Coordinates of C-alpha atoms in Angstrom, one line a residue:
Chain A
X13 CA 0.0 0.0 0.0
X14 CA 1.4 3.4 -0.8
X15 CA 2.1 6.2 1.7
X16 CA -0.7 8.2 0.2
X17 CA -3.3 5.9 1.6
X18 CA -6.3 7.3 3.5
X19 CA -5.8 8.4 7.1
X20 CA -6.2 5.7 9.7
X21 CA -6.1 2.8 7.2
X22 CA -3.8 0.1 8.4
X23 CA -0.7 -0.7 6.3
X24 CA -0.9 -4.4 6.8
X25 CA 2.3 -6.2 7.2
X26 CA 0.9 -9.2 9.1
X27 CA 0.8 -8.8 12.8
X28 CA 2.9 -5.6 12.7
X29 CA 1.8 -2.6 10.7
X30 CA 1.8 1.2 10.7
X31 CA -0.5 4.1 9.9
X32 CA -0.6 7.9 9.8
X33 CA -3.2 9.9 11.7
X34 CA -4.0 13.5 10.9
X35 CA -2.9 16.5 13.0
X36 CA -3.5 20.1 11.7
X37 CA -0.3 21.2 10.1
X38 CA 1.7 18.0 10.9
X39 CA 1.5 14.2 10.8
X40 CA 0.8 11.6 13.4
X41 CA 2.8 8.3 13.2
X42 CA 1.6 5.1 14.8
X43 CA 3.1 1.6 14.8
X44 CA 1.4 -1.6 15.9
X45 CA 3.2 -4.9 16.7
X46 CA 3.0 -8.1 18.7
X47 CA 5.9 -6.8 20.8
X48 CA 6.9 -3.4 22.0
X49 CA 10.0 -3.6 19.8
X50 CA 7.9 -4.4 16.7
X51 CA 5.6 -1.4 17.4
X52 CA 8.7 0.9 17.6
X53 CA 10.0 -0.5 14.3
X54 CA 6.6 0.1 12.6
X55 CA 6.3 3.6 14.0
X56 CA 9.8 4.3 12.5
X57 CA 8.5 3.1 9.1
X58 CA 5.5 5.4 9.5
X59 CA 7.9 8.3 10.0
X60 CA 9.9 7.3 6.9
X61 CA 6.6 7.1 5.0
X62 CA 5.8 10.7 5.9
X63 CA 9.0 11.7 4.0
X64 CA 9.0 9.1 1.1
X65 CA 7.7 5.7 0.2
X66 CA 9.8 3.3 2.3
X67 CA 9.5 0.3 -0.1
X68 CA 12.1 1.3 -2.7
X69 CA 14.7 2.4 -0.2
X70 CA 17.9 0.5 -0.7
X71 CA 19.2 -1.1 2.6
X72 CA 22.8 -0.3 1.9
X73 CA 24.0 1.0 5.2
X74 CA 23.2 0.2 8.8
X75 CA 23.2 2.9 11.6
X76 CA 23.3 1.8 15.2
X77 CA 21.1 3.6 17.7
X78 CA 21.0 3.3 21.4
X79 CA 18.7 5.0 23.9
X80 CA 17.6 4.8 27.5
X81 CA 14.8 6.5 29.3
X82 CA 13.0 6.4 32.6
X83 CA 9.6 5.8 30.9
X84 CA 8.5 3.9 27.9
X85 CA 6.9 6.9 26.1
X86 CA 10.1 8.9 26.6
X87 CA 12.1 6.0 25.2
X88 CA 9.8 6.1 22.1
X89 CA 10.3 9.9 21.8
X90 CA 14.1 9.4 22.1
X91 CA 14.0 6.6 19.5
X92 CA 12.2 8.7 16.9
X93 CA 14.3 11.8 17.7
X94 CA 17.5 9.7 17.3
X95 CA 16.3 8.7 13.9
X96 CA 15.4 12.3 13.0
X97 CA 19.0 13.3 13.9
X98 CA 20.6 10.5 11.9
X99 CA 18.4 11.2 8.9
X100 CA 19.4 14.9 9.0
X101 CA 23.1 14.4 9.9
X102 CA 23.8 11.6 7.5
X103 CA 21.4 12.8 4.9
X104 CA 19.8 9.3 4.8
X105 CA 16.4 7.7 4.5
X106 CA 15.8 4.4 6.3
X107 CA 13.6 1.6 5.0
X108 CA 14.0 -1.1 7.6
X109 CA 14.6 -1.3 11.4
X110 CA 15.5 -3.9 13.9
X111 CA 14.8 -3.0 17.6
X112 CA 15.4 -4.8 20.8
X113 CA 14.2 -3.4 24.1
X114 CA 15.4 -4.6 27.4
X115 CA 13.6 -2.8 30.2
X116 CA 13.9 0.8 29.4
X117 CA 17.0 0.4 27.2
X118 CA 16.8 0.3 23.4
X119 CA 19.3 -1.0 20.9
X120 CA 18.5 -0.8 17.3
X121 CA 19.8 -0.7 13.7
X122 CA 18.3 1.4 11.0
X123 CA 19.0 0.3 7.4
X124 CA 18.9 2.7 4.5
X125 CA 20.7 4.8 2.0
X126 CA 21.7 8.4 1.2
X127 CA 18.7 10.4 0.2
X128 CA 18.3 11.0 -3.5
X129 CA 16.1 13.9 -4.6
X130 CA 15.5 12.1 -7.9
X131 CA 14.5 8.7 -6.5
X132 CA 13.0 9.6 -3.1
X133 CA 11.5 13.0 -3.9
X134 CA 11.2 13.7 -0.2
X135 CA 8.0 15.5 0.6
X136 CA 8.9 16.9 4.0
X137 CA 11.7 17.2 6.4
X138 CA 11.0 15.9 9.9
X139 CA 12.0 18.5 12.5
X140 CA 11.3 16.4 15.6
X141 CA 9.0 14.2 17.6
X142 CA 6.5 15.9 19.9
X143 CA 4.6 15.0 23.0
X144 CA 1.4 15.4 21.2
X145 CA -0.6 12.2 21.1
X146 CA 2.5 10.5 22.5
X147 CA 1.6 7.0 23.8
X148 CA 3.1 3.6 24.2
X149 CA 0.5 1.1 25.3
X150 CA -0.5 -2.6 25.0
X151 CA -4.0 -2.3 23.7
X152 CA -4.6 -6.0 24.3
X153 CA -2.4 -8.9 25.0
X154 CA -0.1 -9.2 22.0
X155 CA -0.8 -5.9 20.4
X156 CA 1.4 -3.0 21.3
X157 CA 0.9 0.6 19.9
X158 CA 3.5 3.4 19.8
X159 CA 2.6 6.8 18.5
X160 CA 3.2 10.5 18.4
X161 CA 2.9 13.6 16.2
X162 CA 6.0 14.6 14.3
X163 CA 6.6 18.2 13.4
X164 CA 7.3 18.6 9.7
Chain B
X3 CA -15.5 25.7 17.8
X4 CA -18.6 26.4 20.0
X5 CA -18.9 30.2 20.2
X6 CA -21.1 29.9 23.3
X7 CA -17.9 29.1 25.3
X8 CA -16.7 32.7 24.7
X9 CA -17.6 36.1 25.9
X10 CA -17.9 38.3 22.8
X11 CA -15.8 41.5 23.2
X12 CA -16.3 42.7 19.7
X13 CA -16.9 41.2 16.2
X14 CA -13.2 40.1 16.2
X15 CA -12.3 39.6 19.9
X16 CA -13.6 36.6 21.9
X17 CA -12.7 36.2 25.6
X18 CA -12.3 33.0 27.6
X19 CA -13.1 33.8 31.2
X20 CA -10.6 32.3 33.6
X21 CA -11.7 28.8 34.9
X22 CA -9.9 26.1 36.8
X23 CA -6.2 26.8 37.1
X24 CA -6.2 29.7 34.6
X25 CA -4.3 32.7 36.0
X26 CA -5.5 35.1 33.3
X27 CA -8.2 35.1 30.6
X28 CA -7.8 33.9 27.1
X29 CA -8.5 36.1 24.1
X30 CA -8.9 35.0 20.5
X31 CA -8.9 37.6 17.8
X32 CA -10.9 36.4 14.8
X33 CA -14.2 36.8 13.0
X34 CA -17.1 34.6 14.0
X35 CA -16.5 32.6 10.8
X36 CA -12.8 32.0 11.5
X37 CA -13.4 31.1 15.2
X38 CA -16.2 28.7 14.2
X39 CA -13.9 26.9 11.9
X40 CA -11.1 26.6 14.5
X41 CA -10.4 23.3 16.2
X42 CA -11.6 22.9 19.8
X43 CA -7.9 22.2 20.6
X44 CA -7.2 25.9 20.1
X45 CA -9.6 26.8 22.9
X46 CA -7.9 24.2 25.2
X47 CA -4.5 25.4 24.3
X48 CA -5.2 29.1 24.8
X49 CA -6.7 28.2 28.2
X50 CA -3.7 25.9 29.1
X51 CA -1.2 28.7 28.3
X52 CA -3.1 31.0 30.7
X53 CA -2.4 28.4 33.5
X54 CA 1.4 29.0 33.3
X55 CA 3.1 30.9 36.1
X56 CA 3.8 34.6 35.7
X57 CA 1.5 35.2 32.7
X58 CA 0.7 38.8 32.2
X59 CA -2.7 40.2 30.9
X60 CA -4.0 37.3 28.9
X61 CA -3.2 34.3 26.7
X62 CA -3.8 35.4 23.1
X63 CA -4.5 33.7 19.8
X64 CA -4.3 35.4 16.4
X65 CA -6.8 35.0 13.6
X66 CA -4.8 32.2 11.9
X67 CA -4.6 30.1 15.1
X68 CA -4.6 26.4 14.8
X69 CA -3.8 23.3 16.9
X70 CA -0.1 23.4 17.9
X71 CA 2.1 21.8 20.6
X72 CA 1.2 23.2 24.0
X73 CA 0.8 26.7 22.6
X74 CA -1.5 27.0 19.7
X75 CA 0.1 28.1 16.4
X76 CA -0.8 31.7 16.4
X77 CA -0.4 32.0 20.2
X78 CA 1.0 35.0 22.0
X79 CA 1.8 35.1 25.8
X80 CA 4.0 37.3 27.9
X81 CA 5.6 36.3 31.2
X82 CA 7.1 38.5 34.0
X83 CA 10.4 37.1 35.3
X84 CA 9.8 38.9 38.6
X85 CA 6.5 37.1 39.1
X86 CA 7.8 33.6 38.7
X87 CA 7.3 33.8 34.9
X88 CA 8.4 31.0 32.6
X89 CA 10.0 30.5 29.3
X90 CA 8.6 27.7 27.2
X91 CA 10.3 25.7 24.4
X92 CA 6.9 24.7 23.3
X93 CA 5.9 28.3 23.1
X94 CA 8.6 29.0 20.6
X95 CA 8.4 25.8 18.6
X96 CA 10.8 23.5 16.8
X97 CA 11.7 26.0 14.0
X98 CA 13.1 28.7 16.2
X99 CA 12.9 32.1 14.6
X100 CA 11.2 30.8 11.5
X101 CA 10.3 34.0 9.7
X102 CA 9.9 36.0 6.5
X103 CA 12.0 38.6 4.6
X104 CA 11.0 40.6 1.6
X105 CA 13.5 42.2 -0.8
X106 CA 12.5 44.9 -3.3
X107 CA 13.5 44.4 -6.9
X108 CA 12.3 47.6 -8.5
X109 CA 11.5 45.4 -11.5
X110 CA 8.1 45.6 -13.3
X111 CA 6.0 42.5 -13.7
X112 CA 6.7 42.4 -17.4
X113 CA 10.4 42.3 -16.8
X114 CA 10.0 39.2 -14.6
X115 CA 7.5 37.5 -16.9
X116 CA 9.9 37.9 -19.9
X117 CA 12.4 35.6 -18.1
X118 CA 10.0 33.8 -15.7
X119 CA 10.9 30.2 -16.5
X120 CA 14.6 30.9 -16.8
X121 CA 14.6 32.8 -13.5
X122 CA 12.7 30.1 -11.8
X123 CA 15.1 27.5 -13.0
X124 CA 18.1 29.5 -12.0
X125 CA 16.8 30.2 -8.5
X126 CA 15.9 26.5 -8.0
X127 CA 19.4 25.5 -9.1
X128 CA 21.2 28.1 -7.0
X129 CA 19.3 28.1 -3.7
X130 CA 19.5 24.7 -1.9
X131 CA 16.0 23.5 -1.3
X132 CA 14.4 20.3 0.1
X133 CA 15.5 17.3 2.2
X134 CA 19.1 16.3 1.5
X135 CA 20.2 19.6 0.0
X136 CA 23.6 20.8 1.1
X137 CA 24.5 24.4 1.6
X138 CA 27.4 26.0 -0.2
X139 CA 29.0 26.9 3.2
X140 CA 30.4 24.3 5.6
X141 CA 31.1 25.6 9.1
X142 CA 34.0 24.5 11.3
X143 CA 33.5 24.7 15.1
X144 CA 35.0 28.2 15.3
X145 CA 32.8 29.5 12.4
X146 CA 29.8 27.9 14.0
X147 CA 30.4 29.7 17.3
X148 CA 30.9 33.0 15.5
X149 CA 27.7 32.5 13.5
X150 CA 25.6 31.6 16.6
X151 CA 26.8 34.8 18.3
X152 CA 26.7 37.0 15.3
X153 CA 23.6 36.2 13.3
X154 CA 23.1 38.1 10.0
X155 CA 25.9 40.5 11.1
X156 CA 28.3 37.4 10.8
X157 CA 26.9 36.6 7.4
X158 CA 27.5 40.2 6.2
X159 CA 31.1 40.2 7.7
X160 CA 31.7 37.0 5.6
X161 CA 30.5 38.5 2.4
X162 CA 27.1 36.9 2.3
X163 CA 25.0 40.0 2.5
X164 CA 25.2 43.8 2.7
X165 CA 25.8 46.0 5.7
X166 CA 22.7 48.1 4.9
X167 CA 20.5 45.0 5.3
X168 CA 21.1 44.9 9.0
X169 CA 19.0 47.8 10.0
X170 CA 16.1 46.1 8.2
X171 CA 16.3 43.0 10.3
X172 CA 14.9 42.7 13.9
X173 CA 17.6 43.5 16.5
X174 CA 19.8 44.7 13.6
X175 CA 20.4 41.1 12.6
X176 CA 21.8 39.9 15.8
X177 CA 20.1 38.7 18.9
X178 CA 21.8 39.7 22.1
X179 CA 22.3 37.1 24.8
X180 CA 23.0 34.2 22.5
X181 CA 25.1 31.5 24.2
X182 CA 26.7 29.2 21.7
X183 CA 28.0 27.0 24.5
X184 CA 24.4 26.3 25.5
X185 CA 23.8 24.7 22.0
X186 CA 24.5 21.0 22.0
X187 CA 27.1 19.3 19.8
X188 CA 24.3 17.4 18.1
X189 CA 22.5 20.7 17.1
X190 CA 25.8 22.1 15.8
X191 CA 26.5 18.9 13.9
X192 CA 23.1 19.0 12.3
X193 CA 23.7 22.6 11.1
X194 CA 27.2 22.4 9.8
X195 CA 26.2 22.0 6.1
X196 CA 22.8 23.7 6.3
X197 CA 23.6 27.4 6.2
X198 CA 21.8 29.1 3.3
X199 CA 19.3 26.2 2.8
X200 CA 15.6 26.8 2.5
X201 CA 14.3 23.6 4.0
X202 CA 11.0 22.0 3.1
X203 CA 7.4 21.9 4.1
X204 CA 5.8 25.3 4.0
X205 CA 9.1 27.1 3.5
X206 CA 9.5 28.9 0.2
X207 CA 11.2 31.6 -1.9
X208 CA 8.8 33.5 -4.1
X209 CA 9.0 36.2 -6.7
X210 CA 5.8 38.2 -6.2
X211 CA 4.1 41.0 -7.9
X212 CA 2.8 43.9 -5.8
X213 CA -0.8 43.4 -7.0
X214 CA -2.7 45.7 -4.7
X215 CA -1.8 48.6 -2.5
X216 CA -4.2 49.4 0.4
X217 CA -2.2 52.3 2.1
X218 CA -0.3 54.5 -0.3
X219 CA 1.7 56.4 2.3
X220 CA 2.9 53.3 4.1
X221 CA 3.6 51.4 0.9
X222 CA 5.7 54.3 -0.4
X223 CA 7.7 54.4 2.8
X224 CA 8.2 50.6 2.6
X225 CA 9.2 51.0 -1.1
X226 CA 6.3 49.0 -2.4
X227 CA 5.0 50.2 -5.8
X228 CA 2.0 48.5 -7.4
X229 CA 3.1 46.5 -10.5
X230 CA 6.6 46.1 -9.3
X231 CA 8.0 42.8 -7.9
X232 CA 9.5 41.7 -4.7
X233 CA 11.3 38.5 -3.5
X234 CA 10.0 36.9 -0.3
X235 CA 11.8 34.2 1.6
X236 CA 10.2 32.1 4.3
X237 CA 12.5 29.8 6.4
X238 CA 14.0 29.4 9.8
X239 CA 16.9 28.1 11.9
X240 CA 17.0 24.7 10.0
X241 CA 18.4 21.6 11.8
X242 CA 20.0 23.6 14.6
X243 CA 16.8 25.1 15.7
X244 CA 14.9 21.8 15.3
X245 CA 17.5 20.0 17.5
X246 CA 17.4 22.7 20.2
X247 CA 13.6 22.6 20.2
X248 CA 13.7 18.8 20.5
X249 CA 16.2 18.7 23.3
X250 CA 14.8 21.5 25.5
X251 CA 11.2 20.4 25.0
X252 CA 12.1 17.0 26.5
X253 CA 14.3 18.5 29.3
X254 CA 11.7 21.0 30.3
X255 CA 8.9 18.4 30.2
X256 CA 10.7 16.1 32.6
X257 CA 12.0 18.8 34.9
X258 CA 8.8 20.9 35.4
X259 CA 8.0 19.0 38.6
X260 CA 11.4 20.0 40.0
X261 CA 10.4 23.6 39.5
X262 CA 7.0 23.0 41.1
X263 CA 5.2 23.7 37.8
X264 CA 2.0 21.7 37.3
X265 CA 1.7 21.3 33.5
X266 CA -1.8 20.9 32.2
X267 CA -0.1 19.4 29.0
X268 CA 3.4 18.1 28.7
X269 CA 3.8 20.1 25.5
X270 CA 3.7 23.3 27.6
X271 CA 7.2 22.3 28.8
X272 CA 8.7 25.3 30.4
X273 CA 11.1 26.5 33.1
X274 CA 11.2 29.6 35.3
X275 CA 13.0 32.4 33.4
X276 CA 15.2 32.9 36.5
X277 CA 16.4 29.3 36.6
X278 CA 19.5 27.6 35.3
X279 CA 17.4 25.7 32.7
X280 CA 15.4 28.8 31.7
X281 CA 18.6 30.8 31.2
X282 CA 20.3 28.0 29.3
X283 CA 17.3 27.7 27.0
X284 CA 17.2 31.4 26.4
X285 CA 21.0 31.4 25.5
X286 CA 20.5 28.5 23.1
X287 CA 17.2 29.8 21.6
X288 CA 18.9 33.2 20.9
X289 CA 21.7 31.4 19.2
X290 CA 19.1 29.7 17.1
X291 CA 17.6 33.1 16.3
X292 CA 21.0 34.2 15.1
X293 CA 21.2 31.0 13.0
X294 CA 17.9 31.8 11.3
X295 CA 18.9 35.5 10.7
X296 CA 22.2 34.4 9.2
X297 CA 20.4 31.7 7.1
X298 CA 17.9 34.1 5.6
X299 CA 20.7 36.7 5.0
X300 CA 22.7 34.1 3.0
X301 CA 19.6 33.0 1.0
X302 CA 19.0 36.7 0.2
X303 CA 22.6 36.9 -1.0
X304 CA 22.2 33.8 -3.2
X305 CA 19.0 35.3 -4.6
X306 CA 20.9 38.6 -5.4
X307 CA 23.5 36.5 -7.3
X308 CA 20.8 35.0 -9.5
X309 CA 19.1 38.3 -10.2
X310 CA 22.4 39.9 -11.1
X311 CA 22.7 37.4 -14.0
X312 CA 19.3 38.5 -15.4
X313 CA 19.1 42.2 -14.6
X314 CA 21.7 45.0 -14.6
X315 CA 20.5 46.3 -11.3
X316 CA 20.2 43.3 -9.1
X317 CA 20.7 45.0 -5.7
X318 CA 17.5 43.8 -4.2
X319 CA 17.4 46.0 -1.1
X320 CA 16.0 44.4 1.9
X321 CA 12.6 45.8 2.9
X322 CA 12.3 43.9 6.2
X323 CA 13.0 40.6 7.9
X324 CA 10.8 39.5 10.8
X325 CA 10.5 36.2 12.7
X326 CA 7.3 34.5 13.9
X327 CA 8.6 31.8 16.3
X328 CA 10.4 33.5 19.1
X329 CA 10.6 34.5 22.7
X330 CA 11.9 38.1 23.1
X331 CA 12.5 40.4 26.1
X332 CA 10.5 43.5 25.5
X333 CA 9.2 46.5 27.4
X334 CA 5.4 46.5 27.6
X335 CA 2.7 48.4 29.4
X336 CA 1.2 46.1 32.1
X337 CA -1.3 47.6 34.6
X338 CA -0.1 51.1 33.8
X339 CA 3.6 50.3 34.3
X340 CA 6.3 49.6 31.8
X341 CA 7.6 46.1 32.5
X342 CA 10.2 43.9 30.9
X343 CA 8.4 40.8 29.8
X344 CA 9.3 37.7 27.9
X345 CA 6.9 37.6 25.0
X346 CA 6.4 34.3 23.3
X347 CA 5.1 34.4 19.7
X348 CA 4.4 31.0 18.3
X349 CA 3.3 31.5 14.8
X350 CA 2.7 35.2 15.4
X351 CA 4.5 38.2 14.1
X352 CA 5.8 41.1 16.1
X353 CA 4.0 44.2 15.0
X354 CA 5.5 47.3 16.6
X355 CA 3.4 50.5 15.9
X356 CA 4.6 53.8 14.6
X357 CA 7.3 55.6 16.7
X358 CA 8.9 52.4 18.1
X359 CA 12.5 53.3 18.7
X360 CA 13.7 49.9 17.5
X361 CA 12.5 50.6 14.0
X362 CA 14.8 52.0 11.3
X363 CA 14.4 55.7 10.9
X364 CA 12.8 55.5 7.5
X365 CA 10.1 53.2 8.7
X366 CA 9.6 54.5 12.2
X367 CA 6.7 56.9 11.5
X368 CA 4.8 54.2 9.6
X369 CA 5.1 51.2 11.9
X370 CA 6.9 47.9 11.5
X371 CA 6.4 45.8 8.4
X372 CA 4.4 42.7 9.2
X373 CA 5.0 40.0 6.6
X374 CA 2.2 37.5 6.2
X375 CA 2.9 34.4 4.1
X376 CA 0.0 32.9 2.2
X377 CA -0.3 29.7 0.2
X378 CA 1.3 29.3 -3.3
X379 CA -1.8 30.4 -5.1
X380 CA -3.5 32.8 -2.7
X381 CA -0.6 35.2 -2.3
X382 CA 0.8 37.1 0.7
X383 CA 0.3 40.4 2.4
X384 CA 2.4 43.1 3.8
X385 CA 0.8 44.7 6.9
X386 CA 2.0 47.4 9.2
X387 CA 2.1 47.5 13.0
X388 CA -0.3 50.0 14.5
X389 CA -0.6 51.8 17.8
X390 CA -3.5 49.6 19.1
X391 CA -1.5 46.4 18.6
X392 CA 0.3 47.0 21.9
X393 CA -2.9 47.0 24.0
X394 CA -4.4 44.2 22.0
X395 CA -1.7 41.6 22.1
X396 CA 1.7 43.0 23.1
X397 CA 2.2 44.3 19.6
X398 CA 1.6 41.1 17.7
X399 CA -0.3 40.0 14.6
X400 CA -1.0 36.9 12.5
X401 CA 1.7 35.2 10.5
X402 CA 0.0 33.3 7.7
X403 CA -3.1 31.7 6.4
X404 CA -3.1 28.6 8.6
X405 CA -3.9 25.2 7.4
X406 CA -7.5 24.0 7.1
X407 CA -6.7 20.5 5.8
X408 CA -4.1 18.0 7.0
X409 CA -1.2 17.1 4.7
X410 CA -2.6 13.6 4.3
X411 CA -6.0 14.9 3.3
X412 CA -4.4 17.4 0.9
X413 CA -2.3 14.7 -0.8
X414 CA -5.4 12.6 -1.3
X415 CA -7.4 15.5 -2.7
X416 CA -4.9 16.8 -5.2
X417 CA -1.9 15.5 -7.1
X418 CA 1.2 17.6 -7.3
X419 CA 1.0 17.7 -11.1
X420 CA -2.6 19.0 -10.8
X421 CA -1.5 21.8 -8.5
X422 CA 1.5 22.8 -10.7
X423 CA -0.7 22.9 -13.8
X424 CA -3.5 24.8 -12.1
X425 CA -1.0 27.4 -10.8
X426 CA 0.7 27.6 -14.2
X427 CA -2.6 28.4 -15.8
X428 CA -2.7 31.4 -13.3
X429 CA 0.7 32.5 -14.4
X430 CA 2.6 31.0 -11.4
X431 CA 5.6 28.8 -11.9
X432 CA 6.2 26.3 -9.1
X433 CA 9.5 24.4 -8.6
X434 CA 10.0 21.7 -6.0
X435 CA 11.9 18.4 -5.6
X436 CA 8.7 16.7 -4.5
X437 CA 5.3 16.5 -6.2
X438 CA 3.8 15.1 -3.1
X439 CA 5.2 18.1 -1.2
X440 CA 3.4 20.4 -3.6
X441 CA 0.2 18.5 -3.2
X442 CA 0.5 18.8 0.6
X443 CA 1.0 22.6 0.2
X444 CA -1.9 23.0 -2.3
X445 CA -3.6 26.4 -2.0
X446 CA -6.9 24.7 -1.0
X447 CA -5.2 23.1 2.0
X448 CA -5.0 26.6 3.6
X449 CA -7.5 29.0 5.0
X450 CA -8.4 32.1 3.1
X451 CA -5.5 34.4 3.9
X452 CA -7.6 37.5 3.0
X453 CA -10.1 36.6 5.7
X454 CA -7.2 36.2 8.2
X455 CA -5.6 39.6 7.4
X456 CA -9.0 41.3 7.3
X457 CA -9.7 39.9 10.7
X458 CA -6.3 41.1 12.0
X459 CA -7.0 44.6 10.7
X460 CA -10.5 44.7 12.1
X461 CA -9.1 43.5 15.5
X462 CA -6.6 46.4 15.6
X463 CA -3.6 44.1 15.4
X464 CA -2.1 45.5 12.2
X465 CA -3.0 47.4 9.1
X466 CA -3.1 46.1 5.5
X467 CA -0.5 47.7 3.2
X468 CA -0.2 45.6 0.1
X469 CA -1.1 42.3 -1.5
X470 CA 1.6 40.2 -3.2
X471 CA 0.7 37.7 -5.9
X472 CA 3.3 35.0 -6.7
X473 CA 4.9 34.6 -10.1
X474 CA 7.5 32.1 -9.1
X475 CA 7.4 29.8 -6.1
X476 CA 10.4 27.7 -5.1
X477 CA 9.3 25.1 -2.5
X478 CA 11.5 22.9 -0.5

């Protein structure tokens, strides 16, 4: 399914998926997964999809990311902001993520390539993750949700 | 929004009486139609801001207000440091000192139209735009520190601008009190290749025709002549400001308890002005203001280089440069006394009235230019600060049209190609690396900018001077 799908429609990837939700001038990102880590991975894909279609991104380079926070929602905020920083600093787009979470500590790899104006035609630049609609919750056993609004 | 929740002060002023933890009332300046169309979140956010310690007079929202983070976009609030007042990273936003500048060209519409496509192509090629674009300047750590302390003055000293520009920029192009040491290494790293870049989203560089003049005397003083063209640039402090916003928003959100501040919403993240964190944020935020001022000065310089290739007189004098995401220390009348207050304007433009000593001499009798960015098709406005603006909202006015449709909805409603073709049919050339970006910025995604500026004028916030219609739009 393309990134231009309707709001709130699920981007089905089996038990883990992502979606966008509307917010005035900006964009809400939301990831679902059977584990907390999977929900974080899917939310990261949702962020990429705000910029460009994640599917054609070549997974040429891996960037390691670590974060630690006192609360799960802050850990999610730090995860997304770490990705925003790496995207800006390395001028990359990421198309796949592997996340492991141990307590309140996150270790991850983001896979992607240098951004290409011709191939990725990035629609927006993500400025940062916000506290708006920030939530990390287990909606029911085996379904985690991680979300926030990103400023673009 | 439900109008019955307000006390109507006039056709364009609506009061929220203090309730709950509110320390002051809220006031939204807008017509009934604009208020009715606003999200309920604007009401909540105006009320929440009024709960912050040390707020003076009222929590205000401009006619283009919409749902923001903590503060509404279009929010104005002033805090007294001697009354426990706070400074809020959320009240400034991620794009610190995002703002607008307008250069005069002295060129007639026909002169631009004769080279419209070539000029659009050249501007698009010469001014770095969009995600992944690199600036032509790379800063080493010493240059970075000098830039963060020096702002547009630094840019001019390095040959990217003209000395005479500085008096046409707020604070003469350099915010006092900037503390480069308060800016993190990550923020500096993010900025090292981004000087002189436009960014993306709603940022733009436009060549515009002065299509209407509403006040001949003020327009003449500003150098605006109907039928002539100007260049308007809208952008901010790029990655550095975004990183500062991100870091301080988080730090303030988790430390408010330490300062005994009960936040109704974590996005209102703030710290007492007279605290270590508050002072550190002010130092970093002012450095980001300088980054934005330098950035716009460099883009102005790049624009001049392009114009010089096409026209013999490519001087492009700067008419004015004004930011709309800031917190500034200003003297204001509060309860009959002049007090030094920290005025937050989040998506709101400073609008000093005639006689303000900070204005350049040539503009002082006429009030400060207030530059209002519209959408690609609807055009923009130049307004002027007026005397009543001080008592209405600490000398503040609107900053743009404000979105009425989410990016997602816009990109589902229009294709980028449709938007480009429709604008071309109106004589407007749009250049952007992203068709989806263009669709998300479609004119129909924005409120009617005319209704916003009419509302601001009727509310006594600013006065209409001229209407600018785009001929070329470079979008990030």
